[in-house]
XYZ file of N, CA, C and O in Angstrom:
460
model
N 171.492 90.510 -76.958
C 171.492 89.101 -77.286
C 170.182 88.734 -77.961
O 169.185 88.501 -77.306
N 170.194 88.694 -79.231
C 168.986 88.382 -79.960
C 168.628 86.912 -79.853
O 167.470 86.551 -79.823
N 169.609 86.054 -79.763
C 169.378 84.622 -79.716
C 169.688 84.113 -78.314
O 170.832 84.008 -77.926
N 168.625 83.795 -77.544
C 168.824 83.361 -76.167
C 169.394 81.959 -76.067
O 169.936 81.579 -75.046
N 169.263 81.154 -77.108
C 169.758 79.783 -77.039
C 171.253 79.696 -77.260
O 171.881 78.760 -76.834
N 171.835 80.670 -77.934
C 173.264 80.642 -78.210
C 173.898 81.880 -77.589
O 173.988 82.914 -78.209
N 174.350 81.733 -76.324
C 174.896 82.889 -75.634
C 176.354 83.117 -75.964
O 176.885 84.173 -75.707
N 177.004 82.119 -76.484
C 178.407 82.294 -76.843
C 178.522 82.394 -78.358
O 177.769 81.796 -79.102
N 179.469 83.184 -78.796
C 179.660 83.386 -80.213
C 180.985 82.793 -80.637
O 181.794 82.383 -79.815
N 181.202 82.768 -81.934
C 182.485 82.267 -82.444
C 183.630 83.120 -81.921
O 184.695 82.621 -81.594
N 183.371 84.414 -81.774
C 184.394 85.328 -81.265
C 184.785 84.965 -79.838
O 185.960 84.971 -79.482
N 183.803 84.604 -78.999
C 184.129 84.267 -77.614
C 184.945 82.986 -77.538
O 185.798 82.845 -76.667
N 184.698 82.041 -78.462
C 185.499 80.821 -78.467
C 186.934 81.122 -78.861
O 187.862 80.557 -78.286
N 187.144 82.019 -79.828
C 188.511 82.350 -80.212
C 189.210 83.104 -79.094
O 190.386 82.879 -78.840
N 188.484 83.979 -78.382
C 189.070 84.679 -77.243
C 189.434 83.702 -76.141
O 190.480 83.827 -75.512
N 188.567 82.739 -75.938
C 188.821 81.710 -74.923
C 190.088 80.929 -75.258
O 190.940 80.713 -74.400
N 190.204 80.524 -76.497
C 191.400 79.787 -76.918
C 192.651 80.649 -76.791
O 193.707 80.163 -76.395
N 192.514 81.942 -77.099
C 193.673 82.833 -76.966
C 194.092 82.976 -75.510
O 195.282 83.026 -75.203
N 193.117 83.039 -74.601
C 193.453 83.115 -73.181
C 194.207 81.862 -72.727
O 195.180 81.947 -71.980
N 193.749 80.718 -73.202
C 194.413 79.461 -72.835
C 195.822 79.428 -73.418
O 196.773 79.036 -72.728
N 195.964 79.842 -74.672
C 197.295 79.885 -75.278
C 198.193 80.880 -74.542
O 199.380 80.631 -74.372
N 197.614 81.988 -74.108
C 198.385 82.982 -73.357
C 198.901 82.373 -72.048
O 200.056 82.574 -71.671
N 198.046 81.639 -71.367
C 198.466 81.005 -70.109
C 199.554 79.957 -70.340
O 200.418 79.755 -69.489
N 199.501 79.296 -71.481
C 200.501 78.272 -71.805
C 201.725 78.863 -72.510
O 202.597 78.122 -72.945
N 201.783 80.192 -72.637
C 202.873 80.907 -73.312
C 203.059 80.448 -74.757
O 204.179 80.297 -75.233
N 201.969 80.242 -75.470
C 202.017 79.798 -76.861
C 201.688 80.912 -77.850
O 201.604 80.666 -79.042
N 201.471 82.137 -77.365
C 201.137 83.242 -78.265
C 202.409 83.962 -78.699
O 203.382 84.042 -77.956
N 202.353 84.492 -79.915
C 203.480 85.308 -80.379
C 203.488 86.627 -79.609
O 202.489 87.001 -78.984
N 204.579 87.327 -79.666
C 204.730 88.578 -78.907
C 203.663 89.615 -79.269
O 203.046 90.200 -78.377
N 203.388 89.851 -80.568
C 202.344 90.848 -80.900
C 200.955 90.425 -80.415
O 200.186 91.252 -79.930
N 200.647 89.129 -80.542
C 199.337 88.659 -80.079
C 199.225 88.774 -78.571
O 198.172 89.126 -78.037
N 200.310 88.461 -77.849
C 200.311 88.570 -76.394
C 200.112 90.023 -75.963
O 199.358 90.302 -75.022
N 200.748 90.947 -76.657
C 200.584 92.365 -76.328
C 199.150 92.822 -76.583
O 198.568 93.557 -75.790
N 198.594 92.365 -77.693
C 197.213 92.723 -78.025
C 196.258 92.193 -76.949
O 195.335 92.891 -76.528
N 196.488 90.974 -76.498
C 195.651 90.382 -75.461
C 195.826 91.127 -74.136
O 194.846 91.362 -73.427
N 197.039 91.520 -73.806
C 197.276 92.271 -72.573
C 196.584 93.625 -72.611
O 196.078 94.103 -71.588
N 196.519 94.246 -73.782
C 195.781 95.502 -73.921
C 194.285 95.267 -73.690
O 193.617 96.061 -73.037
N 193.775 94.166 -74.223
C 192.360 93.827 -74.014
C 192.087 93.552 -72.542
O 191.029 93.910 -72.019
N 193.051 92.929 -71.880
C 192.902 92.660 -70.444
C 192.831 93.960 -69.651
O 192.085 94.064 -68.678
N 193.599 94.934 -70.064
C 193.602 96.223 -69.366
C 192.269 96.945 -69.530
O 191.850 97.695 -68.643
N 191.573 96.711 -70.632
C 190.321 97.412 -70.922
C 189.095 96.703 -70.359
O 188.084 97.331 -70.097
N 189.157 95.395 -70.180
C 187.958 94.635 -69.843
C 188.112 93.905 -68.509
O 188.964 93.026 -68.370
N 187.254 94.260 -67.566
C 187.248 93.564 -66.281
C 186.777 92.123 -66.448
O 187.239 91.216 -65.754
N 185.848 91.908 -67.378
C 185.335 90.562 -67.613
C 186.445 89.635 -68.099
O 186.581 88.502 -67.635
N 187.260 90.121 -69.020
C 188.365 89.319 -69.546
C 189.398 89.065 -68.457
O 189.953 87.972 -68.364
N 189.644 90.065 -67.612
C 190.572 89.872 -66.491
C 190.074 88.777 -65.559
O 190.841 87.920 -65.126
N 188.771 88.813 -65.256
C 188.194 87.788 -64.387
C 188.288 86.406 -65.019
O 188.546 85.412 -64.335
N 188.075 86.348 -66.324
C 188.179 85.059 -67.029
C 189.597 84.519 -66.929
O 189.804 83.324 -66.665
N 190.584 85.367 -67.115
C 191.975 84.941 -67.027
C 192.321 84.476 -65.615
O 192.981 83.453 -65.429
N 191.842 85.207 -64.605
C 192.087 84.797 -63.221
C 191.454 83.441 -62.937
O 192.039 82.604 -62.256
N 190.253 83.229 -63.458
C 189.594 81.943 -63.266
C 190.359 80.815 -63.934
O 190.484 79.717 -63.379
N 190.867 81.064 -65.126
C 191.639 80.041 -65.829
C 192.952 79.751 -65.103
O 193.411 78.609 -65.067
N 193.540 80.772 -64.508
C 194.793 80.566 -63.755
C 194.565 79.728 -62.500
O 195.483 79.095 -61.999
N 193.340 79.742 -61.974
C 193.037 79.036 -60.733
C 192.993 77.521 -60.911
O 193.001 76.791 -59.927
N 192.953 77.032 -62.145
C 192.924 75.587 -62.374
C 194.230 74.961 -61.896
O 195.314 75.479 -62.134
N 194.104 73.819 -61.231
C 195.283 73.158 -60.672
C 196.124 72.462 -61.733
O 197.326 72.343 -61.592
N 195.480 71.972 -62.777
C 196.185 71.235 -63.826
C 196.080 72.001 -65.134
O 195.123 71.835 -65.884
N 197.061 72.829 -65.438
C 196.979 73.659 -66.651
C 196.926 72.844 -67.937
O 196.367 73.297 -68.923
N 197.462 71.640 -67.940
C 197.439 70.841 -69.169
C 196.037 70.337 -69.479
O 195.709 70.069 -70.625
N 195.194 70.231 -68.463
C 193.817 69.771 -68.670
C 192.847 70.941 -68.834
O 191.642 70.753 -68.868
N 193.379 72.127 -68.948
C 192.572 73.336 -68.971
C 191.576 73.360 -70.131
O 190.392 73.642 -69.928
N 192.017 73.048 -71.334
C 191.113 73.083 -72.497
C 189.951 72.123 -72.311
O 188.801 72.463 -72.592
N 190.256 70.936 -71.820
C 189.196 69.950 -71.610
C 188.215 70.421 -70.545
O 186.998 70.281 -70.699
N 188.737 71.008 -69.469
C 187.867 71.494 -68.403
C 186.981 72.643 -68.873
O 185.800 72.692 -68.545
N 187.540 73.549 -69.641
C 186.756 74.674 -70.160
C 185.669 74.168 -71.110
O 184.521 74.609 -71.054
N 186.015 73.226 -71.973
C 185.034 72.642 -72.891
C 183.910 71.967 -72.106
O 182.728 72.122 -72.422
N 184.278 71.253 -71.040
C 183.280 70.572 -70.207
C 182.366 71.592 -69.521
O 181.141 71.402 -69.469
N 182.931 72.684 -69.015
C 182.114 73.722 -68.386
C 181.140 74.352 -69.375
O 179.981 74.600 -69.053
N 181.600 74.604 -70.600
C 180.720 75.174 -71.623
C 179.585 74.221 -71.971
O 178.435 74.638 -72.131
N 179.886 72.929 -72.085
C 178.845 71.948 -72.389
C 177.826 71.868 -71.258
O 176.619 71.805 -71.496
N 178.302 71.884 -70.015
C 177.404 71.831 -68.870
C 176.508 73.059 -68.826
O 175.308 72.954 -68.560
N 177.082 74.219 -69.109
C 176.296 75.449 -69.137
C 175.226 75.390 -70.215
O 174.064 75.729 -69.972
N 175.589 74.935 -71.404
C 174.602 74.820 -72.488
C 173.478 73.863 -72.126
O 172.305 74.146 -72.367
N 173.826 72.706 -71.538
C 172.800 71.735 -71.135
C 171.864 72.337 -70.098
O 170.650 72.158 -70.164
N 172.422 73.048 -69.141
C 171.616 73.662 -68.090
C 170.653 74.692 -68.676
O 169.483 74.739 -68.305
N 171.138 75.492 -69.593
C 170.287 76.505 -70.225
C 169.195 75.841 -71.053
O 168.031 76.246 -71.013
N 169.553 74.788 -71.801
C 168.554 74.081 -72.597
C 167.494 73.434 -71.716
O 166.307 73.482 -72.025
N 167.899 72.840 -70.602
C 166.947 72.208 -69.687
C 165.971 73.223 -69.116
O 164.775 72.974 -69.038
N 166.479 74.388 -68.734
C 165.612 75.415 -68.166
C 164.638 75.950 -69.206
O 163.490 76.230 -68.887
N 165.077 76.085 -70.439
C 164.174 76.607 -71.462
C 163.112 75.573 -71.822
O 161.998 75.925 -72.179
N 163.424 74.296 -71.721
C 162.433 73.257 -72.004
C 161.426 73.116 -70.875
O 160.293 72.734 -71.095
N 161.829 73.415 -69.640
C 160.941 73.251 -68.497
C 159.878 74.335 -68.409
O 158.913 74.166 -67.701
N 160.056 75.424 -69.097
C 159.124 76.537 -68.988
C 157.777 76.159 -69.601
O 157.641 76.015 -70.805
N 156.751 75.989 -68.783
C 155.428 75.622 -69.310
C 154.730 76.841 -69.895
O 155.156 77.979 -69.689
N 153.623 76.588 -70.586
C 152.850 77.687 -71.144
C 152.231 78.509 -70.035
O 151.489 77.989 -69.201
N 152.497 79.763 -69.966
C 152.016 80.602 -68.874
C 150.524 80.875 -68.972
O 149.857 81.007 -67.957
N 149.978 80.922 -70.173
C 148.552 81.186 -70.340
C 147.722 80.040 -69.773
O 146.731 80.271 -69.086
N 148.125 78.797 -70.021
C 147.364 77.660 -69.513
C 147.434 77.608 -67.987
O 146.463 77.233 -67.333
N 148.575 77.992 -67.411
C 148.659 78.044 -65.952
C 147.730 79.109 -65.395
O 147.071 78.895 -64.376
N 147.676 80.235 -66.049
C 146.826 81.331 -65.590
C 145.362 80.918 -65.573
O 144.635 81.233 -64.624
N 144.931 80.194 -66.568
C 143.535 79.730 -66.617
C 143.233 78.837 -65.429
O 142.188 78.975 -64.781
N 144.151 77.924 -65.111
C 143.916 77.014 -63.986
C 143.895 77.778 -62.658
O 143.122 77.451 -61.752
N 144.725 78.790 -62.520
C 144.695 79.600 -61.299
C 143.366 80.335 -61.169
O 142.792 80.413 -60.084
N 142.858 80.874 -62.251
C 141.578 81.585 -62.229
C 140.446 80.624 -61.871
O 139.581 80.947 -61.047
N 140.446 79.446 -62.473
C 139.419 78.444 -62.158
C 139.489 78.054 -60.688
O 138.454 77.935 -60.013
N 140.678 77.866 -60.152
C 140.832 77.490 -58.744
C 140.305 78.596 -57.832
O 139.598 78.323 -56.847
N 140.599 79.845 -58.139
C 140.117 80.963 -57.317
C 138.597 81.045 -57.369
O 137.935 81.249 -56.336
N 138.024 80.873 -58.552
C 136.562 80.917 -58.686
C 135.914 79.790 -57.886
O 134.915 80.004 -57.178
N 136.472 78.585 -57.955
C 135.922 77.457 -57.186
C 136.013 77.711 -55.682
O 135.057 77.426 -54.942
N 137.122 78.242 -55.227
C 137.267 78.539 -53.798
C 136.246 79.588 -53.361
O 135.605 79.464 -52.302
N 136.053 80.621 -54.192
C 135.049 81.638 -53.863
C 133.644 81.049 -53.832
O 132.840 81.386 -52.947
N 133.317 80.170 -54.778
C 132.000 79.531 -54.792
C 131.787 78.671 -53.549
O 130.697 78.661 -52.962
N 132.815 77.952 -53.135
C 132.715 77.121 -51.927
C 132.518 78.000 -50.694
O 131.691 77.699 -49.824
N 133.241 79.107 -50.629
C 133.071 80.025 -49.497
C 131.673 80.636 -49.475
O 131.040 80.751 -48.412
N 131.167 81.023 -50.628
C 129.819 81.609 -50.698
C 128.778 80.563 -50.319
O 127.838 80.847 -49.568
N 128.942 79.329 -50.813
C 127.998 78.254 -50.470
C 128.061 77.968 -48.984
O 127.020 77.768 -48.326
N 129.235 77.922 -48.400
C 129.357 77.688 -46.946
C 128.709 78.807 -46.146
O 128.036 78.555 -45.134
N 128.897 80.030 -46.564
C 128.292 81.163 -45.878
C 126.767 81.066 -45.954
O 126.070 81.297 -44.977
N 126.238 80.709 -47.148
C 124.791 80.597 -47.330
C 124.224 79.496 -46.462
O 123.159 79.655 -45.837
N 124.883 78.375 -46.353
C 124.398 77.263 -45.534
C 124.382 77.684 -44.063
O 123.412 77.421 -43.344
N 125.427 78.314 -43.597
C 125.480 78.768 -42.206
C 124.432 79.836 -41.927
O 123.805 79.861 -40.856
N 124.199 80.724 -42.868
C 123.220 81.796 -42.685
C 121.799 81.242 -42.655
O 120.964 81.747 -41.897
N 121.487 80.223 -43.473
C 120.150 79.638 -43.501
C 119.877 78.821 -42.243
O 118.715 78.679 -41.835
N 120.882 78.271 -41.633
C 120.717 77.457 -40.426
C 120.332 78.316 -39.221
O 119.636 77.865 -38.340
N 120.846 79.519 -39.182
C 120.642 80.371 -38.016
C 119.340 81.067 -38.049
O 118.458 81.185 -38.613
């Protein structure tokens, strides 16, 4: 996957539509056979078909699948936007560790001079 922002391709959308048409018995006989052969070869496609069959309202299936894809895209976009710059975080962690060490050394020196 060279492009992390676009995990789905045009091919996956056509496969998705074919699965939905297959469930609604709208595919021609040769296309249905071709899809059944693909189902036999791919566990992922089999799982996708089982998931689509699990929907209670088959007529709303296309809308539900579209909604799931949009939600997934939004979630991925949100996570990629939330990722802060790692270098700037690292600098702040180093500064915090140095300050804590300086405070510990100063505390040790004060206690040692008192005794």
